[in-house]
Coordinates of C-alpha atoms in Angstrom, one line a residue:
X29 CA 70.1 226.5 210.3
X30 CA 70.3 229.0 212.8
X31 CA 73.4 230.9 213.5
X32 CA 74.8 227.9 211.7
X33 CA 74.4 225.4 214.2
X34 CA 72.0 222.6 214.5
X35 CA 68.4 223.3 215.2
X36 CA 68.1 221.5 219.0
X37 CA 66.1 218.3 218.8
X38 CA 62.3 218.0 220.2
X39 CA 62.0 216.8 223.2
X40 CA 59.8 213.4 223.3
X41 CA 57.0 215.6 224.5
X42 CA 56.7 217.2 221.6
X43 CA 56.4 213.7 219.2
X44 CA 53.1 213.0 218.3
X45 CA 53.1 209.5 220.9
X46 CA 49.9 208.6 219.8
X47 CA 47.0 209.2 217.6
X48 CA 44.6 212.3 217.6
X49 CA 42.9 214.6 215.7
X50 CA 45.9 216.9 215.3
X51 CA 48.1 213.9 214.1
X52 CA 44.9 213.0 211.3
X53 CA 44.6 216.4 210.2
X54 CA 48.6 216.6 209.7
X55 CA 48.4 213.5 207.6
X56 CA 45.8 213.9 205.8
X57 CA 46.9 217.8 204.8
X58 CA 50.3 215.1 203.9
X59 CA 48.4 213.5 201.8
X60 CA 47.8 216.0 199.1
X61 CA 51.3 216.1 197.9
X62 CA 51.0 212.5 197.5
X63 CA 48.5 212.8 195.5
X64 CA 49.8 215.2 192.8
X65 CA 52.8 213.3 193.1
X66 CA 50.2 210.6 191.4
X67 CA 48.2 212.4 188.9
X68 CA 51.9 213.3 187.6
X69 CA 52.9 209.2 187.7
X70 CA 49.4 208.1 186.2
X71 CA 47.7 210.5 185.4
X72 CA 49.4 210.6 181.8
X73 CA 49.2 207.2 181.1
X74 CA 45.5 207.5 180.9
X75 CA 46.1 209.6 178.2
X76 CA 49.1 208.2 176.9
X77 CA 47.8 207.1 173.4
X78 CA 46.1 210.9 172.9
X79 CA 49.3 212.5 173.3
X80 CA 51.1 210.3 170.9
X81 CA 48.8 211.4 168.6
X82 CA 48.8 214.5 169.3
X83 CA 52.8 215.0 169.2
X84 CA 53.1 212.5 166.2
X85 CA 55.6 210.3 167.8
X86 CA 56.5 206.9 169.4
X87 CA 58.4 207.7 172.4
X88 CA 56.3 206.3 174.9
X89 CA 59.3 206.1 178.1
X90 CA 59.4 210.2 178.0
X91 CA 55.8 211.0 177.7
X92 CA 54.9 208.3 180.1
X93 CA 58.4 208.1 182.7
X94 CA 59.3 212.2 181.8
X95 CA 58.6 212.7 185.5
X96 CA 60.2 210.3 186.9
X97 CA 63.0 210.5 185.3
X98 CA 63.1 214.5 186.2
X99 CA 62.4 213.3 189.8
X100 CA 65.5 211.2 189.9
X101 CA 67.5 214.7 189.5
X102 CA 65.0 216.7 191.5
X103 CA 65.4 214.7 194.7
X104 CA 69.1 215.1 195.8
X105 CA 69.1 218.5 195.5
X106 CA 65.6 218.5 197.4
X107 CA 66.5 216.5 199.7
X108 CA 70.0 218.0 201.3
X109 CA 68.3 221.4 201.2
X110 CA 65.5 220.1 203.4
X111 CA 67.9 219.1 205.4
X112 CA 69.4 222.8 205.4
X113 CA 66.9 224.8 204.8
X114 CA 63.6 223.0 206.6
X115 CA 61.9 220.0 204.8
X116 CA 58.1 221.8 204.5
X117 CA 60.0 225.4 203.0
X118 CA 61.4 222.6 200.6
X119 CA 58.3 220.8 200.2
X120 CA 56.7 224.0 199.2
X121 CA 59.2 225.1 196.7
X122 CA 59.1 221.5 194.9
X123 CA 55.0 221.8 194.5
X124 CA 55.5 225.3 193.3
X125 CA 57.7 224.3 190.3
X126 CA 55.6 221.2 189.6
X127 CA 52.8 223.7 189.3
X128 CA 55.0 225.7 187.3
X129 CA 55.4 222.4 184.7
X130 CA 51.7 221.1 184.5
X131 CA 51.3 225.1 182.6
X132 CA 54.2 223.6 180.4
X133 CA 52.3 220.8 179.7
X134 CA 49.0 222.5 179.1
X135 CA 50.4 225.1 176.7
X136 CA 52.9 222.5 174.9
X137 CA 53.0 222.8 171.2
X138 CA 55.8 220.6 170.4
X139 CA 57.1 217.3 171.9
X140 CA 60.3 218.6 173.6
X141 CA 58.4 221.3 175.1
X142 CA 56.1 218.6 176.6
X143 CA 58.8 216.8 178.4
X144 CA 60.3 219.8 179.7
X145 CA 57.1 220.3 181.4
X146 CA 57.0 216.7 182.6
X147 CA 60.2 217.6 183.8
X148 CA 59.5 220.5 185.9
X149 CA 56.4 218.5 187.4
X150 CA 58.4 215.5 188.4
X151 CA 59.7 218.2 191.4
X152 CA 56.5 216.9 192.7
X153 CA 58.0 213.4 193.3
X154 CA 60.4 214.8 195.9
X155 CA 56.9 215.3 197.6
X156 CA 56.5 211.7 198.8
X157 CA 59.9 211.7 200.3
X158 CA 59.7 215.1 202.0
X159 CA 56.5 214.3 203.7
X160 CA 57.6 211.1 205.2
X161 CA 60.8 212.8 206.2
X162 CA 58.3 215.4 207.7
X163 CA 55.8 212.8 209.5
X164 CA 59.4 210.9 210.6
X165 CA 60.2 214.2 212.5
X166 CA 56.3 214.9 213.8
X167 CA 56.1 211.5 215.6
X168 CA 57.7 208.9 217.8
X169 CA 59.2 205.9 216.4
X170 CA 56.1 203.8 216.8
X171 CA 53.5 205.7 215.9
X172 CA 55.6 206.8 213.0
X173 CA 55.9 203.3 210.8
X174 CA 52.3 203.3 210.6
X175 CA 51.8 206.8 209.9
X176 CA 55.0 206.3 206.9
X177 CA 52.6 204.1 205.5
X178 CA 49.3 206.2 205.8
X179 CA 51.3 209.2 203.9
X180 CA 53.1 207.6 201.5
X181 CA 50.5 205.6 200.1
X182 CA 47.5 207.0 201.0
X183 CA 46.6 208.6 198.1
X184 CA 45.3 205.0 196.6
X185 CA 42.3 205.6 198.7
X186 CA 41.4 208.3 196.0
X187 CA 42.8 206.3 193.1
X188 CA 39.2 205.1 191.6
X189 CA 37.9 208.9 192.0
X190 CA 40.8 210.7 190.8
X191 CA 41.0 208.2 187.4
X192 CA 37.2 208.3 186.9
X193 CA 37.2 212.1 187.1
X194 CA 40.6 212.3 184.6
X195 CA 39.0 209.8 182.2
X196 CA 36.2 212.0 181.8
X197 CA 38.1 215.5 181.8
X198 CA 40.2 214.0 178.7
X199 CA 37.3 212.9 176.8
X200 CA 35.4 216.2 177.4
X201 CA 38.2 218.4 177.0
X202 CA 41.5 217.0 175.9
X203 CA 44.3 215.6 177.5
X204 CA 45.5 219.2 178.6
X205 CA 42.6 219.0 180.7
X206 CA 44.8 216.3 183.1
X207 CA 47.2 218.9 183.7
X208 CA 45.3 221.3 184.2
X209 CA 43.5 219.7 187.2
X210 CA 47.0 218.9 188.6
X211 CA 47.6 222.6 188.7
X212 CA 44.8 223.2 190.7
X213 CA 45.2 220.3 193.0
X214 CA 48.8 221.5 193.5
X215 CA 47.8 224.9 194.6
X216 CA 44.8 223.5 196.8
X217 CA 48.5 221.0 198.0
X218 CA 50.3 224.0 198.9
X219 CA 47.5 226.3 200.5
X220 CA 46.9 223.0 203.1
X221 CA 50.3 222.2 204.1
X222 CA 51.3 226.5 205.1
X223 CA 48.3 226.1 206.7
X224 CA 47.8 222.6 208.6
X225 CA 51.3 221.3 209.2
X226 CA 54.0 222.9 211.5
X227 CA 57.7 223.4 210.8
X228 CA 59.5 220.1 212.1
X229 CA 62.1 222.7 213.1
X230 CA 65.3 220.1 212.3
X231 CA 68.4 221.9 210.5
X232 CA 72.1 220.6 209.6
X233 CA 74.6 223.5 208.4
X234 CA 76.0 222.6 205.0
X235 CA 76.1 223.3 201.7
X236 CA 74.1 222.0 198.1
X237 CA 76.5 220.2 196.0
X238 CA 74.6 221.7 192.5
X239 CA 77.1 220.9 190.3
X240 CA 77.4 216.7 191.4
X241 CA 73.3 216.6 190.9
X242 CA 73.9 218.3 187.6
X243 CA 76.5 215.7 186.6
X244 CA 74.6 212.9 188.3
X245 CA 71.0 213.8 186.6
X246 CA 72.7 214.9 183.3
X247 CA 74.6 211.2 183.3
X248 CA 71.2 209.5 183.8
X249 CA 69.3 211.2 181.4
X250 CA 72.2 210.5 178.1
X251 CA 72.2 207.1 179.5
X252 CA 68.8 206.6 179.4
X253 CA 68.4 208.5 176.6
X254 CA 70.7 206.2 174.7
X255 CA 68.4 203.3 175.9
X256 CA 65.1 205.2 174.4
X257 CA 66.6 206.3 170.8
X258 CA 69.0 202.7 170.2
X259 CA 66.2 200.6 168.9
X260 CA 64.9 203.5 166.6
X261 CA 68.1 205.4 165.3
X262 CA 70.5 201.8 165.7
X263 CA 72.3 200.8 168.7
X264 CA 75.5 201.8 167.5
X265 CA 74.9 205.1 165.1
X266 CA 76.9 208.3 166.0
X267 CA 73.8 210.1 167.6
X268 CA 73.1 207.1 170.2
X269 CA 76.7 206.3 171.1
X270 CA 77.2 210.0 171.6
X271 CA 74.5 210.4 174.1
X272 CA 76.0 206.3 176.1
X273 CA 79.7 207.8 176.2
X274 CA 78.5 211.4 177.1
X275 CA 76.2 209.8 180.3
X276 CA 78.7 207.4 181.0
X277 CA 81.6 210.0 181.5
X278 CA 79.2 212.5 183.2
X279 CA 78.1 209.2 186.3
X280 CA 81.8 208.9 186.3
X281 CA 82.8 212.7 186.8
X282 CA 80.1 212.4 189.9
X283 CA 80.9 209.2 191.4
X284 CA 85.1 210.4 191.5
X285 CA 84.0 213.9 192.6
X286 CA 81.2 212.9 195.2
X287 CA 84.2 210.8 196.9
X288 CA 86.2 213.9 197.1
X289 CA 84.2 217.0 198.3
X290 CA 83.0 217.5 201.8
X291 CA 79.2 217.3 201.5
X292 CA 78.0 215.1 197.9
X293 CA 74.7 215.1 197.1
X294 CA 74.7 211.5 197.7
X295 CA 77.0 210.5 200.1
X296 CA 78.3 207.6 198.7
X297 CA 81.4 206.9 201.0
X298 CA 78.6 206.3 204.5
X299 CA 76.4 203.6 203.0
X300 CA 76.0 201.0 205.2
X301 CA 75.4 197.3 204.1
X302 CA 71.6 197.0 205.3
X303 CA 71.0 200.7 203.3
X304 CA 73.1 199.6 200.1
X305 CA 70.5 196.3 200.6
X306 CA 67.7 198.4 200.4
X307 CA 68.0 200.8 197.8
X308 CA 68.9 197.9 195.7
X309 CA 65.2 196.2 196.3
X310 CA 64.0 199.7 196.0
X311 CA 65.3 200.4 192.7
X312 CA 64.4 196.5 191.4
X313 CA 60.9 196.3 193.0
X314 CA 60.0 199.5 192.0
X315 CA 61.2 199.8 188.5
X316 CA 59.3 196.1 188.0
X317 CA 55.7 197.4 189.0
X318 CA 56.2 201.1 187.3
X319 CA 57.2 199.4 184.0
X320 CA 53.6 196.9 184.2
X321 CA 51.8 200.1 184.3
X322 CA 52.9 201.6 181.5
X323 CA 52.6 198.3 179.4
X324 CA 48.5 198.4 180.5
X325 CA 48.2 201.9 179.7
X326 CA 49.6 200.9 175.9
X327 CA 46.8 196.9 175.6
X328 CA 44.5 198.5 177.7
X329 CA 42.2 199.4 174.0
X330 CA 43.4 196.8 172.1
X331 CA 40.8 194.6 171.0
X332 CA 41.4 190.7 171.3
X333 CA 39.5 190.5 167.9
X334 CA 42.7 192.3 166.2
X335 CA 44.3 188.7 166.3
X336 CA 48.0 190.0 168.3
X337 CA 47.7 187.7 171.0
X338 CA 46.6 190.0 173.8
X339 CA 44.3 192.7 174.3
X340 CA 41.9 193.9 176.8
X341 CA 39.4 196.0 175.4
X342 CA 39.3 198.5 178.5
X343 CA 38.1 201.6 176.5
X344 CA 35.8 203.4 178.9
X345 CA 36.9 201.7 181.8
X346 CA 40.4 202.8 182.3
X347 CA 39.0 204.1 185.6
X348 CA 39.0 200.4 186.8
X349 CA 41.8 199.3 185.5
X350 CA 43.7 201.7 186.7
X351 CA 41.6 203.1 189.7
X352 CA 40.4 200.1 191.2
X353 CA 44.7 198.5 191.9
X354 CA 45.3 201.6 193.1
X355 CA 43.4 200.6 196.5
X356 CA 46.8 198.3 196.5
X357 CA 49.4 201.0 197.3
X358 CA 47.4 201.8 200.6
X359 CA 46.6 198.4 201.5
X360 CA 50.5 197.2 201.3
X361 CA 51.7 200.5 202.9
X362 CA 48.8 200.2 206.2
X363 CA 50.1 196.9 206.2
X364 CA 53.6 197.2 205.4
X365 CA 53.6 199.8 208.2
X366 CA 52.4 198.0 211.1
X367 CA 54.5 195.0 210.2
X368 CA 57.6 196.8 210.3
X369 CA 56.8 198.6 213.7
X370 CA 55.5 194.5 215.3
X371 CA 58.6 193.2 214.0
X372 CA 61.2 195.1 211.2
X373 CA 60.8 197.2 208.3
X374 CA 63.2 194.3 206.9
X375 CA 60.1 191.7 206.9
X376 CA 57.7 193.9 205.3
X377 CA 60.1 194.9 202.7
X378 CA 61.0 190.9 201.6
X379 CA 56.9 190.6 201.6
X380 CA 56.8 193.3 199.1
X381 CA 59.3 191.6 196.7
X382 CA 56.8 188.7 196.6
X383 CA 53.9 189.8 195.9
X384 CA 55.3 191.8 193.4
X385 CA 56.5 188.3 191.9
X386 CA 53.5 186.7 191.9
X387 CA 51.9 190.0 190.8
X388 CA 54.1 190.2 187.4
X389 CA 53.5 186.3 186.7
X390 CA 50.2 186.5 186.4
X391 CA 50.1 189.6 184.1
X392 CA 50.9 186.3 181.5
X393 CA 47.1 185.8 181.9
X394 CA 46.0 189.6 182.7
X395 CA 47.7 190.6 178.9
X396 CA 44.2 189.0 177.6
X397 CA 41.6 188.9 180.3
X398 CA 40.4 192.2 181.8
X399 CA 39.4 190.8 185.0
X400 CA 42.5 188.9 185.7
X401 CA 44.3 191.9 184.7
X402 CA 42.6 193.8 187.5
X403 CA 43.3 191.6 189.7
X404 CA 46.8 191.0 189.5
X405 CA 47.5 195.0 189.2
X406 CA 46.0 194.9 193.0
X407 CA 48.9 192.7 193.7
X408 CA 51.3 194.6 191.9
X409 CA 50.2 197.9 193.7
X410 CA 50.1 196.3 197.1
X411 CA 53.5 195.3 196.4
X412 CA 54.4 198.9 195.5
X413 CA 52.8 200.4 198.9
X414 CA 55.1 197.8 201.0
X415 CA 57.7 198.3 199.2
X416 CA 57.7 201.9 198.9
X417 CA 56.7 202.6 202.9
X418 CA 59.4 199.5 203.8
X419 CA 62.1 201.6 201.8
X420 CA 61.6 204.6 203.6
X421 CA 61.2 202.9 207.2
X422 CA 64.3 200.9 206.8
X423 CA 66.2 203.8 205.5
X424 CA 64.5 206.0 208.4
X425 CA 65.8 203.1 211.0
X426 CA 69.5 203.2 209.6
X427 CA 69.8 207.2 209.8
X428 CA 70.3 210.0 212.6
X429 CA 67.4 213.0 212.5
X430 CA 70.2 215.4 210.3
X431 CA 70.3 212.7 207.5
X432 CA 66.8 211.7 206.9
X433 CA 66.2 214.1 204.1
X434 CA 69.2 212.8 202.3
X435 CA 68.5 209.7 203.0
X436 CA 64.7 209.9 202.1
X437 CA 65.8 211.4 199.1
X438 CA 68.0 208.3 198.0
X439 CA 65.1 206.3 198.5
X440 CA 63.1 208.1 196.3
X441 CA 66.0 208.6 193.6
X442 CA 66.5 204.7 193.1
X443 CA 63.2 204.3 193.1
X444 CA 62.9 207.0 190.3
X445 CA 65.9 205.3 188.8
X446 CA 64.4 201.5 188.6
X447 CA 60.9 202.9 187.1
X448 CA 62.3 205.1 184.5
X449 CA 64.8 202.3 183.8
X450 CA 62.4 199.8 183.6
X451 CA 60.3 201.8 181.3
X452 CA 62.4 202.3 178.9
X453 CA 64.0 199.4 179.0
X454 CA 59.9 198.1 177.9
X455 CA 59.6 200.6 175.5
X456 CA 62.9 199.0 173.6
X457 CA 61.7 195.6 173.7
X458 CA 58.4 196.6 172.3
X459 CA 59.6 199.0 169.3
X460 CA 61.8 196.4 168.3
X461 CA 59.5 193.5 167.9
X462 CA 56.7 195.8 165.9
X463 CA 54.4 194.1 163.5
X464 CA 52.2 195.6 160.5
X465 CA 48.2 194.9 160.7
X466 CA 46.6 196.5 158.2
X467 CA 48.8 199.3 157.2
X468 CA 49.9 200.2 161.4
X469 CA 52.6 199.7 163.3
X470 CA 51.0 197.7 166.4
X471 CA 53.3 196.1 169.4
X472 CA 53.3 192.4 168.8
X473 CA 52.6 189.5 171.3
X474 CA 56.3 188.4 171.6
X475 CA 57.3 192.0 172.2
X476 CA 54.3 192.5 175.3
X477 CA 55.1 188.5 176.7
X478 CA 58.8 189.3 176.6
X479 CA 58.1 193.0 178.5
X480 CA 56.6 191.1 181.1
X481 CA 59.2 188.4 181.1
X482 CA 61.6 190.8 182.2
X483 CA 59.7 192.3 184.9
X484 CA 59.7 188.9 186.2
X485 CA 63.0 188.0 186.1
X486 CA 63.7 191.9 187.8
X487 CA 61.5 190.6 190.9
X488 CA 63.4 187.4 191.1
X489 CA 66.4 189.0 191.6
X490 CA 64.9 191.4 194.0
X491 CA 64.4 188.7 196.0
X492 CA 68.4 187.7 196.9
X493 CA 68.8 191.3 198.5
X494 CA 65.5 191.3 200.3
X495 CA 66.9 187.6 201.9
X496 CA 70.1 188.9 202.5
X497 CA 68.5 192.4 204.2
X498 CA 66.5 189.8 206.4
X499 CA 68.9 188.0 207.2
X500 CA 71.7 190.6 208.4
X501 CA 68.4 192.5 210.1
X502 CA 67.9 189.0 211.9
X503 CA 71.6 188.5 212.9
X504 CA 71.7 192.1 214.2
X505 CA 68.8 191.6 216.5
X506 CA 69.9 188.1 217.5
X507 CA 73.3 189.8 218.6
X508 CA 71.8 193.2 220.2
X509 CA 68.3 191.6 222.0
X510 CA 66.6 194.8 220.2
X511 CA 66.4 196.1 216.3
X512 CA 69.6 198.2 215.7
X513 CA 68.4 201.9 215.8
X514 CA 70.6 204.9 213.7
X515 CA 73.7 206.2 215.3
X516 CA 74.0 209.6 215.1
X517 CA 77.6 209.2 213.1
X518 CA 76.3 207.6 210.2
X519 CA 74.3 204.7 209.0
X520 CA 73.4 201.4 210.8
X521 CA 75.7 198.6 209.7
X522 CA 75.9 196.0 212.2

């Protein structure tokens, strides 16, 4: 803000119209963020058995979906003071406290001191959001899509790499040795951006509504909470219907406040149909592929020969399994991207939704064949670079310039939403259908076919918003003779 008036708009000159070295270097300097935005996703569940141990527990969703969870909270507030404040200042705030929470996580002594560094580290998921928002602001429409794409799921170029070199730093060193190399790609993150990629220059006057993303992540966090503790402590003791009522009241205080005061932290009262659409595929499609990630990290070493029913036997080679799908996320953002730009971000977003199906249905077979496994998990990440790219391109369509860090920031809250949901959601269904083998507690088959059962059904009822986004997209340009492009009052819905 300056003087508190609006930053004036580039002119068109000043958009990146096509691609050069300047634009590469930007995006690439982009895609660091990115990438500590994904040794703090995955990067943990390579270790994810280690840490149980460590910590003496069985509470998988916050070790694994911590992060997430945290960036759920992290990204309203991130996102309107981009908005205010300038989205790379913001950008370089949100690394610094994720730096601040891999240190947490190194020095951790006790559990809840763990997740309160996961916490602070899932500031780094209002990364992904903030550099699309950025890129969005650096180029013209059609060289943006594309470049969405490139940023936001770029970093699976580096997947096999990054999970080769973190598979062997936790059998060297530890598991603290994961976030310890996030802190240093973090810093190396923050250097690069200062350095490489200019100030957009966009600013809205306005004010941070703390106290609705205090009510809003505080309501999410007992509800979830609820969801992690019910199958352990019973699903209607004291402690667990404390922590439902205390969430539930807290989304309700937000959800009557945010309708009342001038500038919420999600504006709730401008959502158009076509955004309302997409978040909702967002927040299903997402959570769906999150949660199959966490159930590999927990078969990936379990030997068929234990008689459960699945198993893959993938010690030592977590770097494929996990490295080799990550190629995925790039290939269905690239893609994603150039679809949405040829035709509408609506198309590449109901493409997403099903591979994603097909992806989950075949993790039937990949619970007991390592190679099928593989394979599938490409599908499943491809859908999760179309469908995060498609999310933020659609959202970016239906927005004016002094939105898009709110908006971008919505995108990335539901989509933090449906993964930690998901997640625990898994973790529930496999702690209550435990079996004994030889004196340990071990996840049965019924409880890993029935996790993946309900990723399934999630993606099939992805699929009736995607159609319906489609089709009002479709209707819209039918009526218009062009794709319907943001008014500067509010959100697209047309």
């Amino acid at each position: 803000m300056e003087n508190g008036k609006n930053t004036p708009t580039p002119s068109p000159g000043a958009l990146h119209t096509r691609w050069n070295p300047r634009l590469v270097m930007q995006i690439v300097a982009l895609l660091l963020p990115n990438i500590v935005a994904d040794t703090v996703m995955v990067a943990p569940l390579l270790v994810l058995p280690q840490v149980l141990d460590h910590f003496d527990t069985t509470q998988t969703a916050w070790i694994s979906s911590g992060a997430m969870l945290a960036g759920a909270m992290w990204a309203p507030l991130f996102g309107k003071s981009a908005d205010i404040h300038g989205k790379r200042r913001m950008l370089t705030v949100a690394l610094l406290i994720a730096c601040v929470g891999s240190l947490v996580c190194v020095t951790a002594s006790e559990l809840w001191v763990f997740v309160l560094g996961r916490m602070l580290q899932g500031a780094a998921i209002a990364a992904i959001f903030l550099t699309v928002a950025i890129v969005r602001e650096l180029c013209a429409p059609r060289i943006a899509m594309p470049a969405v794409g490139a940023v936001a799921t770029g970093a699976g170029f580096l997947g096999v790499g990054l999970t080769v070199l973190i598979e062997a730093l936790a059998g060297r060193f530890g598991f603290q040795a994961v976030f310890a190399a996030s802190f240093l790609l973090t810093m190396v993150a923050v250097a690069c951006i200062r350095g490489v990629v200019p100030d957009p220059g966009f600013r809205t006057p306005g004010r941070v509504d703390v106290a609705g993303a205090l009510l809003l992540g505080g309501g999410l966090t007992a509800v979830l909470g609820y969801i992690s503790l019910g199958s352990e402590l019973g699903w209607f003791s004291a402690v667990t219907l404390t922590l439902l009522g205390t969430g539930a009241a807290m989304l309700a205080r937000w959800f009557l406040v945010s309708s009342r005061v001038p500038e919420p932290v999600i504006d709730i009262r401008n959502l158009g149909r076509p955004l309302l659409l997409t978040l909702l595929v967002v927040v299903l499609g997402s959570g769906a592929v999150q949660s199959m990630d966490q159930l590999l990290s927990l078969i990936a070493q379990v030997t068929p020969d234990r008689g459960l029913g699945y198993g893959l036997d993938a010690a030592g080679s977590l770097s494929l399994l996990f490295g080799v799908p990550a190629v995925g996320i790039i290939i269905g953002g690239l893609i994603s991207g150039w679809i949405a730009a040829r035709f509408d971000p609506s198309v590449s977003l109901a493409g997403g939704v099903l591979l994603g199906v097909v992806g989950a249905t075949g993790m039937f077979v990949g619970a007991t064949s390592f190679p099928a496994a593989i394979c599938f998990a490409v599908l499943l990440n491809t859908s999760m670079g179309a469908l995060t790219a498609s999310g933020f391109n659609m959202a970016g369509e239906l927005t004016p310039p002094e939105r898009q860090g709110v908006v971008a920031g919505m995108v990335t809250v539901t989509s933090a939403i449906g993964s930690v949901g998901m997640s625990f959601v898994g973790a529930a269904v496999l702690s209550s259908t435990t079996v004994v083998v030889d004196g340990a507690t071990m996840n049965s088959a019924t409880g890993v076919f029935g996790y993946i059962t309900v990723s399934v059904g999630v993606f099939l009822v992805a699929t009736v918003p995607a159609c319906l986004l489609l089709a009002h997209r479709r209707r819209a340009i039918r009526d218009l003779g062009a794709p319907p492009v943001a008014d500067p009052t509010g959100p697209v819905d047309r």
